[in-house]
Short mmCIF file of C-alpha atoms in Angstrom, two decimals:
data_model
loop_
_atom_site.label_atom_id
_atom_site.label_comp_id
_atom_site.label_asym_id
_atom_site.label_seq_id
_atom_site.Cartn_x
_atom_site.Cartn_y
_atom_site.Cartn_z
CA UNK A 124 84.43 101.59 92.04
CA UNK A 125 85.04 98.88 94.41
CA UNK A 126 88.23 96.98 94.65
CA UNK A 127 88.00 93.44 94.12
CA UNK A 128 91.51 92.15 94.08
CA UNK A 129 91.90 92.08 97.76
CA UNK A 130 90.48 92.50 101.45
CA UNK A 131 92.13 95.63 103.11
CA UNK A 132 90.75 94.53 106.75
CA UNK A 133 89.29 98.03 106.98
CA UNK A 134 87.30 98.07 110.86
CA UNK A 135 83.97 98.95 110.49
CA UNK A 136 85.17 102.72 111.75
CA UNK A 137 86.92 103.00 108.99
CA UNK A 138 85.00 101.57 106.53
CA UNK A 139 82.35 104.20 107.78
CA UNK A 140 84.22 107.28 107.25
CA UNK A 141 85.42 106.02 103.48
CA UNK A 142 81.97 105.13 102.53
CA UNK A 143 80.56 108.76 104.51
CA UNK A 144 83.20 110.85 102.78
CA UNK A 145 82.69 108.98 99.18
CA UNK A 146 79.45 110.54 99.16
CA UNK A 147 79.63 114.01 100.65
CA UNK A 148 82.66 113.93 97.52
CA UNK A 149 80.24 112.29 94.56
CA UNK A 150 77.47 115.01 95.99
CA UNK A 151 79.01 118.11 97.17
CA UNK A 152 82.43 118.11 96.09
CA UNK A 153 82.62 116.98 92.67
CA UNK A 154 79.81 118.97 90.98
CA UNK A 155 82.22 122.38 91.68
CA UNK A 156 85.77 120.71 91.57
CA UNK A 157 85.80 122.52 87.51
CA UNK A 158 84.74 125.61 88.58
CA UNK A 159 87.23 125.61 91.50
CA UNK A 160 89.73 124.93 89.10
CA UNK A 161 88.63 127.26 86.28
CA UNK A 162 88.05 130.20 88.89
CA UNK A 163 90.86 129.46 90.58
CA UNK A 164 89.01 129.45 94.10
CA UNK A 165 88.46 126.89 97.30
CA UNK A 166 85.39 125.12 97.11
CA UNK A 167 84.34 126.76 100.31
CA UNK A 168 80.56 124.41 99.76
CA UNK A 169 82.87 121.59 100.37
CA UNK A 170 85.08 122.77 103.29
CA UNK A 171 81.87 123.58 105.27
CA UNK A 172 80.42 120.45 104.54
CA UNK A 173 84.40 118.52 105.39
CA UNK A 174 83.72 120.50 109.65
CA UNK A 175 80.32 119.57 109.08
CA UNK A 176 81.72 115.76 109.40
CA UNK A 177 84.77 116.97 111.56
CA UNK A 178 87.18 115.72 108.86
CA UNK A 179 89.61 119.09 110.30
CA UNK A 180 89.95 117.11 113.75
CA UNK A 181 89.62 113.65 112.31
CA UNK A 182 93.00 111.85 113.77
CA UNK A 183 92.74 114.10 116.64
CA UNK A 184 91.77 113.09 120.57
CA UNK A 185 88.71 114.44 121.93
CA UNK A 186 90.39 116.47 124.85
CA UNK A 187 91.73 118.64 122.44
CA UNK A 188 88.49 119.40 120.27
CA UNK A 189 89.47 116.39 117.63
CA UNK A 190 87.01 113.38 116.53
CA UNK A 191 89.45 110.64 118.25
CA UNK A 192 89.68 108.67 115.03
CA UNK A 193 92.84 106.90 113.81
CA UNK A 194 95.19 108.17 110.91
CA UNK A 195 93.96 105.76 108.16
CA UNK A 196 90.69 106.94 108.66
CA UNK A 197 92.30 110.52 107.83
CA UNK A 198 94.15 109.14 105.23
CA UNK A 199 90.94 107.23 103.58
CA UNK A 200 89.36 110.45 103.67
CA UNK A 201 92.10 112.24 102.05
CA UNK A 202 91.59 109.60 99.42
CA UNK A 203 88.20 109.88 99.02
CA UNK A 204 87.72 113.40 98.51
CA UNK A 205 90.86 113.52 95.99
CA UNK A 206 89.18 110.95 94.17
CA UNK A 207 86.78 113.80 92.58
CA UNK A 208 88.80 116.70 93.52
CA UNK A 209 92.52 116.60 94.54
CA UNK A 210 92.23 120.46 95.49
CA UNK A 211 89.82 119.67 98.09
CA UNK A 212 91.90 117.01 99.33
CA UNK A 213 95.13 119.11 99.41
CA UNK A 214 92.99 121.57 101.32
CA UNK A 215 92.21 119.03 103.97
CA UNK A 216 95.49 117.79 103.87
CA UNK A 217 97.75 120.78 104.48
CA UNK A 218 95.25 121.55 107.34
CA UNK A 219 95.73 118.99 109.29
CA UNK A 220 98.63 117.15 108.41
CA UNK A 221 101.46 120.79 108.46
CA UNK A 222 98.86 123.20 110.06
CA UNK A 223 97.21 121.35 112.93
CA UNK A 224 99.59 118.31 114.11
CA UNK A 225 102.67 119.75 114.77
CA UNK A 226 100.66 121.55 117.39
CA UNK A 227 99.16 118.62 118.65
CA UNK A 228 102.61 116.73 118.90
CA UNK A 229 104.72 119.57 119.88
CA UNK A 230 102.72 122.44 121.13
CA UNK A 231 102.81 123.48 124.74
CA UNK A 232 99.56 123.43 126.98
CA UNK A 233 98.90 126.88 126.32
CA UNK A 234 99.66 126.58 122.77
CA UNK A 235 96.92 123.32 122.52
CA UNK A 236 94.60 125.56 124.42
CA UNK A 237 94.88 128.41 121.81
CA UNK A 238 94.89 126.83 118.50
CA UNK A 239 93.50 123.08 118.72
CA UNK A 240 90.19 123.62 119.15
CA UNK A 241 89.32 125.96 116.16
CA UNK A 242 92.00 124.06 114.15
CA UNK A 243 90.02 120.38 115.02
CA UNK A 244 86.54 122.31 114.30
CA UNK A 245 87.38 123.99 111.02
CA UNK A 246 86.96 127.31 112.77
CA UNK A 247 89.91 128.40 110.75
CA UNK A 248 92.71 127.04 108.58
CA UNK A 249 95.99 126.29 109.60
CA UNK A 250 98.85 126.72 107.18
CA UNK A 251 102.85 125.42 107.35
CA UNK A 252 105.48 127.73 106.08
CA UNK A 253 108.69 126.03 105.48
CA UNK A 254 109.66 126.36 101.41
CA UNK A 255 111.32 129.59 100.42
CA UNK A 256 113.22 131.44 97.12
CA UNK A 257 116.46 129.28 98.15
CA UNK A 258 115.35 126.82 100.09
CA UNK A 259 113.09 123.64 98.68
CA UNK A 260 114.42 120.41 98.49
CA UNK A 261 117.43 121.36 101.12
CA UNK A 262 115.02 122.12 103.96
CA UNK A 263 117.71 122.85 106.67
CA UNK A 264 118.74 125.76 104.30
CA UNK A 265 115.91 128.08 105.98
CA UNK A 266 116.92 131.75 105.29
CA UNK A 267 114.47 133.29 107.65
CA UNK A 268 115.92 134.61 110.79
CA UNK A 269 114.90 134.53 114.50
CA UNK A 270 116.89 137.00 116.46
CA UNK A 271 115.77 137.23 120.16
CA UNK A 272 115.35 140.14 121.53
CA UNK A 273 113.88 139.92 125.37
CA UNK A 274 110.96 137.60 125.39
CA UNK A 275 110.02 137.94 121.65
CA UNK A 276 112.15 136.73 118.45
CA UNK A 277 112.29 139.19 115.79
CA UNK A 278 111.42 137.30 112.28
CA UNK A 279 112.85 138.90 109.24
CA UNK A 280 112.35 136.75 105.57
CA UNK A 281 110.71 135.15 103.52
CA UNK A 282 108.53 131.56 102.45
CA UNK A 283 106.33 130.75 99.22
CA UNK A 284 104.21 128.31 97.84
CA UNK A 285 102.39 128.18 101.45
CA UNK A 286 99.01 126.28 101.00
CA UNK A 287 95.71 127.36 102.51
CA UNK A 288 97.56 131.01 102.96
CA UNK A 289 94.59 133.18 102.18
CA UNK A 290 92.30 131.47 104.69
CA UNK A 291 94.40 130.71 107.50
CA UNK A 292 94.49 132.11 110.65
CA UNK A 293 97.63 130.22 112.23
CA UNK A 294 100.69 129.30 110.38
CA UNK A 295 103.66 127.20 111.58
CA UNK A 296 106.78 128.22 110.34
CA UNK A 297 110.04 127.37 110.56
CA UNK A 298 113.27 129.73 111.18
CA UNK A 299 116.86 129.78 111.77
CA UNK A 300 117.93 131.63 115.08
CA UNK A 301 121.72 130.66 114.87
CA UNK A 302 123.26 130.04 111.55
CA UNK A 303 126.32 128.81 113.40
CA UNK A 304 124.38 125.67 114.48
CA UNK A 305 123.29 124.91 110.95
CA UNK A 306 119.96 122.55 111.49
CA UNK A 307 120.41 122.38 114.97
CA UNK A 308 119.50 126.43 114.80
CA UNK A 309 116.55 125.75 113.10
CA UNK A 310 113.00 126.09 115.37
CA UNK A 311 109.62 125.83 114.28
CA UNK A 312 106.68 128.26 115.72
CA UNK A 313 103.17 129.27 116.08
CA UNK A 314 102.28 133.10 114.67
CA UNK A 315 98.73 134.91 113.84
CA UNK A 316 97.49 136.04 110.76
CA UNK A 317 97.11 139.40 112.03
CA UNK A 318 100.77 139.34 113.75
CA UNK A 319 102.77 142.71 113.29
CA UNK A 320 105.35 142.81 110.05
CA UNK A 321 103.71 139.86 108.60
CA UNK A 322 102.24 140.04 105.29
CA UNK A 323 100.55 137.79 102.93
CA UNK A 324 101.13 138.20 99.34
CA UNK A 325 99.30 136.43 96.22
CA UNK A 326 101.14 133.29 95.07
CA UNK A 327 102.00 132.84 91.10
CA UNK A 328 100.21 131.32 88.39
CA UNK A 329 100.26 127.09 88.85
CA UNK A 330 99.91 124.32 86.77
CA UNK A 331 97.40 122.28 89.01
CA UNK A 332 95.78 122.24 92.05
CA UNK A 333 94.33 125.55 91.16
CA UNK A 334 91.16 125.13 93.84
CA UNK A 335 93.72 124.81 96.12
CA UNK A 336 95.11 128.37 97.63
CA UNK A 337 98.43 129.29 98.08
CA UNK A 338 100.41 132.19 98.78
CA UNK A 339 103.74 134.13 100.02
CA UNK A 340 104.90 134.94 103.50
CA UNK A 341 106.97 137.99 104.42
CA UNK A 342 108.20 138.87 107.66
CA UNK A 343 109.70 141.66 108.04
CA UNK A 344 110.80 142.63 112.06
CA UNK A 345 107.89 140.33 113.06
CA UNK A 346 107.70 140.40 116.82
CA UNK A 347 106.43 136.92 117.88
CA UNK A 348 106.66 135.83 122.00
CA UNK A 349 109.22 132.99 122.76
CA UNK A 350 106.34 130.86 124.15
CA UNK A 351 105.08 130.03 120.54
CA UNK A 352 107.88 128.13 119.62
CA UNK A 353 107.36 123.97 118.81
CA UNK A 354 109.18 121.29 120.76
CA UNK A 355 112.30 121.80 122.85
CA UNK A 356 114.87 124.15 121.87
CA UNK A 357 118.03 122.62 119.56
CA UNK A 358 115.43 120.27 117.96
CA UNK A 359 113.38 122.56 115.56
CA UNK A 360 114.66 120.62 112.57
CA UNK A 361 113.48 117.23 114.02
CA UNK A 362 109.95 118.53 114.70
CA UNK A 363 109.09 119.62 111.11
CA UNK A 364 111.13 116.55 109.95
CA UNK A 365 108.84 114.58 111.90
CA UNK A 366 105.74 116.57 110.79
CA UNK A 367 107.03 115.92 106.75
CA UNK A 368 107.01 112.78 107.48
CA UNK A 369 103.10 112.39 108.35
CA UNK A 370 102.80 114.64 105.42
CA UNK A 371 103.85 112.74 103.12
CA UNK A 372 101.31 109.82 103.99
CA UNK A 373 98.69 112.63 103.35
CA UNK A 374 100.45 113.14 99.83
CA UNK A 375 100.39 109.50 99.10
CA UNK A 376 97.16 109.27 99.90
CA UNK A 377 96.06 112.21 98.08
CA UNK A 378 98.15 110.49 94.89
CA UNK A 379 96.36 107.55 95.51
CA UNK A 380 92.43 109.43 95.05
CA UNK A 381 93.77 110.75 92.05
CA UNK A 382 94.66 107.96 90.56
CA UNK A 383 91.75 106.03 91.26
CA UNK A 384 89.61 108.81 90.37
CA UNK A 385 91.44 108.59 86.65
CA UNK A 386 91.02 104.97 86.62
CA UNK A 387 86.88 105.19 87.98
CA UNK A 388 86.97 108.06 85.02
CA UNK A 389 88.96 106.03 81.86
CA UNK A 390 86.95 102.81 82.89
CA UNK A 391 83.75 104.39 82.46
CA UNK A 392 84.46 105.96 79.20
CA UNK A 393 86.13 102.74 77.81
CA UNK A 394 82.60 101.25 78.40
CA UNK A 395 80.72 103.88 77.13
CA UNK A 396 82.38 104.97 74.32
CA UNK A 397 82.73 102.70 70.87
CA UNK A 398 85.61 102.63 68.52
CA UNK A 399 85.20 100.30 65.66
CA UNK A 400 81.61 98.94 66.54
CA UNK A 401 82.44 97.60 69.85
CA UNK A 402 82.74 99.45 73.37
CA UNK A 403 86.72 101.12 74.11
CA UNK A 404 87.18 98.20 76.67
CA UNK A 405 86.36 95.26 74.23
CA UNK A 406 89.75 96.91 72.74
CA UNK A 407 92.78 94.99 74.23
CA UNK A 408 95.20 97.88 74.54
CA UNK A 409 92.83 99.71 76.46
CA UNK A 410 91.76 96.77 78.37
CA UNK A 411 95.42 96.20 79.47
CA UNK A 412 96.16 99.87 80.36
CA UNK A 413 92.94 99.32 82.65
CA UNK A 414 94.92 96.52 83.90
CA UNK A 415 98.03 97.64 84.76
CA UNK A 416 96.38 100.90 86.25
CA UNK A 417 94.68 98.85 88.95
CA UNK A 418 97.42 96.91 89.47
CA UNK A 419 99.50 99.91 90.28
CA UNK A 420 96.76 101.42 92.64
CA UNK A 421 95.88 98.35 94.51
CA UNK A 422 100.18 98.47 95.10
CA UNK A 423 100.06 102.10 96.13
CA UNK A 424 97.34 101.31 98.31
CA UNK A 425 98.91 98.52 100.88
CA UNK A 426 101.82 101.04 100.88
CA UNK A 427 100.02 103.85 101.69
CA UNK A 428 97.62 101.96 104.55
CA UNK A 429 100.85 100.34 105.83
CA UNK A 430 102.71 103.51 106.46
CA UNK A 431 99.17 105.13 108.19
CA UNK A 432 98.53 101.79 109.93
CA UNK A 433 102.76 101.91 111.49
CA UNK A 434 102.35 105.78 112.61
CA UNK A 435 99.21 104.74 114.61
CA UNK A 436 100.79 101.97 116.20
CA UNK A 437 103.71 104.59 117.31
CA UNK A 438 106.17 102.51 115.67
CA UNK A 439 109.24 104.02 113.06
CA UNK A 440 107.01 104.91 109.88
CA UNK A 441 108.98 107.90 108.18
CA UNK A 442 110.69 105.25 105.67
CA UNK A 443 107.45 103.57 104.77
CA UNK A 444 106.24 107.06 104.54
CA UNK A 445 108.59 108.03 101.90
CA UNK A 446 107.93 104.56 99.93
CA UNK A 447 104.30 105.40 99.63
CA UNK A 448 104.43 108.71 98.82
CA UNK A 449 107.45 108.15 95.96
CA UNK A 450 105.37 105.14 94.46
CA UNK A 451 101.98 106.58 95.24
CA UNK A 452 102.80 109.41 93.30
CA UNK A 453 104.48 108.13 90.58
CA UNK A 454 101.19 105.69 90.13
CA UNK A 455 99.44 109.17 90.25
CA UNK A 456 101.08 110.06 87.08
CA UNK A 457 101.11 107.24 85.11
CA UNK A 458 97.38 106.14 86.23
CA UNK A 459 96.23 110.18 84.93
CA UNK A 460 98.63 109.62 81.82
CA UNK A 461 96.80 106.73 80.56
CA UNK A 462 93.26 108.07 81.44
CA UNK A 463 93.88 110.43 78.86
CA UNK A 464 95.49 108.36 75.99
CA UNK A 465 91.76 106.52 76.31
CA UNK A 466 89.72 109.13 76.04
CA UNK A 467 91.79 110.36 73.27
CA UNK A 468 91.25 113.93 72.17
CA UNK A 469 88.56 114.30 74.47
CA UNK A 470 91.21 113.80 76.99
CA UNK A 471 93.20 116.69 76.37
CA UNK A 472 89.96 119.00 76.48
CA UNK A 473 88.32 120.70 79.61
CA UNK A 474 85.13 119.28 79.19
CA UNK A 475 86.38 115.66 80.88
CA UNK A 476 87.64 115.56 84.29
CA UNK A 477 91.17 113.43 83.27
CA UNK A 478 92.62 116.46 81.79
CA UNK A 479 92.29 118.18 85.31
CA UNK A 480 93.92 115.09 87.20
CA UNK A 481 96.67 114.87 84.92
CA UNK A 482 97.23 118.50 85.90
CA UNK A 483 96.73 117.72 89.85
CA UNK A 484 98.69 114.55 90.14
CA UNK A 485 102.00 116.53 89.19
CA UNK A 486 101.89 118.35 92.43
CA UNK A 487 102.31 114.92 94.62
CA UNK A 488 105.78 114.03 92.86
CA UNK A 489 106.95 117.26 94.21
CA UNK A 490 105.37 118.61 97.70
CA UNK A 491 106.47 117.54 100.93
CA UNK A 492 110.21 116.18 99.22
CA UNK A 493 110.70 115.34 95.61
CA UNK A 494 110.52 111.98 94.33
CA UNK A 495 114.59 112.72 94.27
CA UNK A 496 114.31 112.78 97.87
CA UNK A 497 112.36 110.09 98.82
CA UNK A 498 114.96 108.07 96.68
CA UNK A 499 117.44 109.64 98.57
CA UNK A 500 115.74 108.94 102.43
CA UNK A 501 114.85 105.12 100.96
CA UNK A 502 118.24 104.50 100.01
CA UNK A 503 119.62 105.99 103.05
CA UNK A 504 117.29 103.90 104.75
CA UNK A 505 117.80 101.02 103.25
CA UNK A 506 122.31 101.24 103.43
CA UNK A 507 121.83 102.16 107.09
CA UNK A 508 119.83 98.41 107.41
CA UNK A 509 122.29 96.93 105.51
CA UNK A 510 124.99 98.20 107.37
#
């Protein structure tokens, strides 16, 4: 469904990659997003078809493998594909946003030269560790160690939840190599799937996003060389910061697909379906929960092209970032929430697509920070401008 509120001055670039990647999602993705879910599997159709159109090395420049495009058109295709299936777009999302561009922005020539150009391609995954048992919300409380020893770091722990974990072939991780330093001990780094003492273990049972993988990490005396450490030493914490940040665009735009995939869903039913001898969206109460859903998502939407539009212009985004994902996600929510109070009990079954979204959309008020702690970095944010 078109929006026809307002003009989002999308170039003619962009506009072709959202109007490219809406289709490849109404005709590949979407007619095996419910058996992805129900079989608990990655729609590997659709990730072949996503390095078919180079959507792995979208917002990345040529000379490293990438497409050269900007960040919104990432984003917009993000969007897109989460519109029919948010699984596929977590998929895409986790790749490049946590497995491919902290590489890009912090990897070393040789690093680049390794890992960017089957990363860009879709030759393999890439996967970010950085949640473990006692560390979520309170990232700089990584238990994993880094001891050096010569020209290696030995890696002893543990991480979980780690998307795109049974199909990737790099993962950057983060570790703590002095505990005395507290976040300033904290490095991120580059290891193999097929590194020495490190495993890969199933993850647990989850409520949504079930087409999406995920797994465990263990390390356990991992031997990984001191060249495939991220960024300059001491600032390990500010890297993956940094990459959270661009993350959480990718979540908010995510959020956003899914809730105008429940909206494209609840308004097609309303019209469809009659209640009383007249079609659901003759009804005012539904009309008005139509209403207020696209009021939401045309909201979440300037947030969420704002904060891609300020990262590509290199200017302070991680604020705007955290707006659009909190909001984004929240609209996510609400948007799948009222999908199903109008399809009524059909909502709650399997056979319609809203019950699946309402599932999905819970995931983007948690991953890359809490809604808690986007309140808390907005309010930070917003004191520290006060001050």
């Amino acid at each position: 469904m078109e929006n026809i509120v307002t003009n989002f001055d999308l170039t003619e670039e962009q506009e072709m990659i959202r109007d490219t990647v809406r289709r490849f999602a109404n005709e590949v993705v979407a007619p095996g997003a419910a058996a992805a879910d129900e079989h608990k599997q990655l729609n590997m159709d659709a990730w072949k078809g996503m390095c078919e159109l180079g959507l792995p090395g979208l917002p990345f420049s040529e000379e490293v493998g990438g497409v050269g495009m900007d960040n919104l058109c990432y984003n917009i295709a993000v969007e897109e594909l989460s519109r029919v299936c948010a699984s596929t777009g977590l998929t895409l999302a986790a790749h490049v946003s946590l497995g491919t561009w902290p590489i890009y922005a912090f990897g070393s020539d040789a690093l680049k030269e390794r890992y960017l150009p089957g990363l860009c391609s879709g030759e393999f995954m890439g996967a970010y560790g950085l949640t473990e048992p006692g560390a979520g919300s309170d990232s700089a409380g990584t238990q994993t160690t880094a001891v050096l020893d010569g020209d290696h770091y030995m890696i002893n722990g543990a991480k979980c939840f780690i998307t795109n974990g049974s199909y990737a072939k790099s993962f950057v991780i983060t570790v703590q190599s002095d505990k005395s330093l507290g976040a300033k001990g904290i490095m991120a780094m580059v290891i193999d799937r097929d590194q020495a003492g490190f495993k890969i273990e199933p993850g647990e049972e989850k409520l949504g996003m079930r087409g999406s993988d995920w797994v465990n990490l263990v390390f356990e005396d991992c031997r990984v060389p001191t060249d495939a450490v991220l960024g300059p030493e001491g600032e390990g914490f500010a890297t993956f910061m940094k990459t959270l940040e661009g993350g959480r665009i990718s979540i908010a735009s995510l959020s956003l697909g899914i809730a105008q995939g429940a909206l494209d869903q609840a308004l097609a039913y309303g019209k469809e379906r009659e209640q009383f001898g007249v079609p659901l969206v003759k009804h005012q109460a539904v009309a008005f929960k139509l209403a207020d859903m696209e009021t939401e998502i045309t909201a979440a939407r300037h947030l969420v092209y704002h904060a891609a539009r300020l990262k590509d212009a290199d200017r302070p985004y991680g604020s705007a970032a955290a707006v659009a994902k909190y909001y984004a996600s929240e609209v996510a929510m609400r948007c799948t929430y009222e999908a199903i109070q109008i399809f009524g009990g059909n909502g709650y079954s399997r056979e319609y697509p809203v019950e699946r979204m309402y599932r999905d959309a819970k995931l983007c008020t948690i991953g890359e920070g809490t809604s808690e702690v986007q309140q808390i970095i907005i309010s930070r944010d917003l004191l520290k401008r006060m001050a």
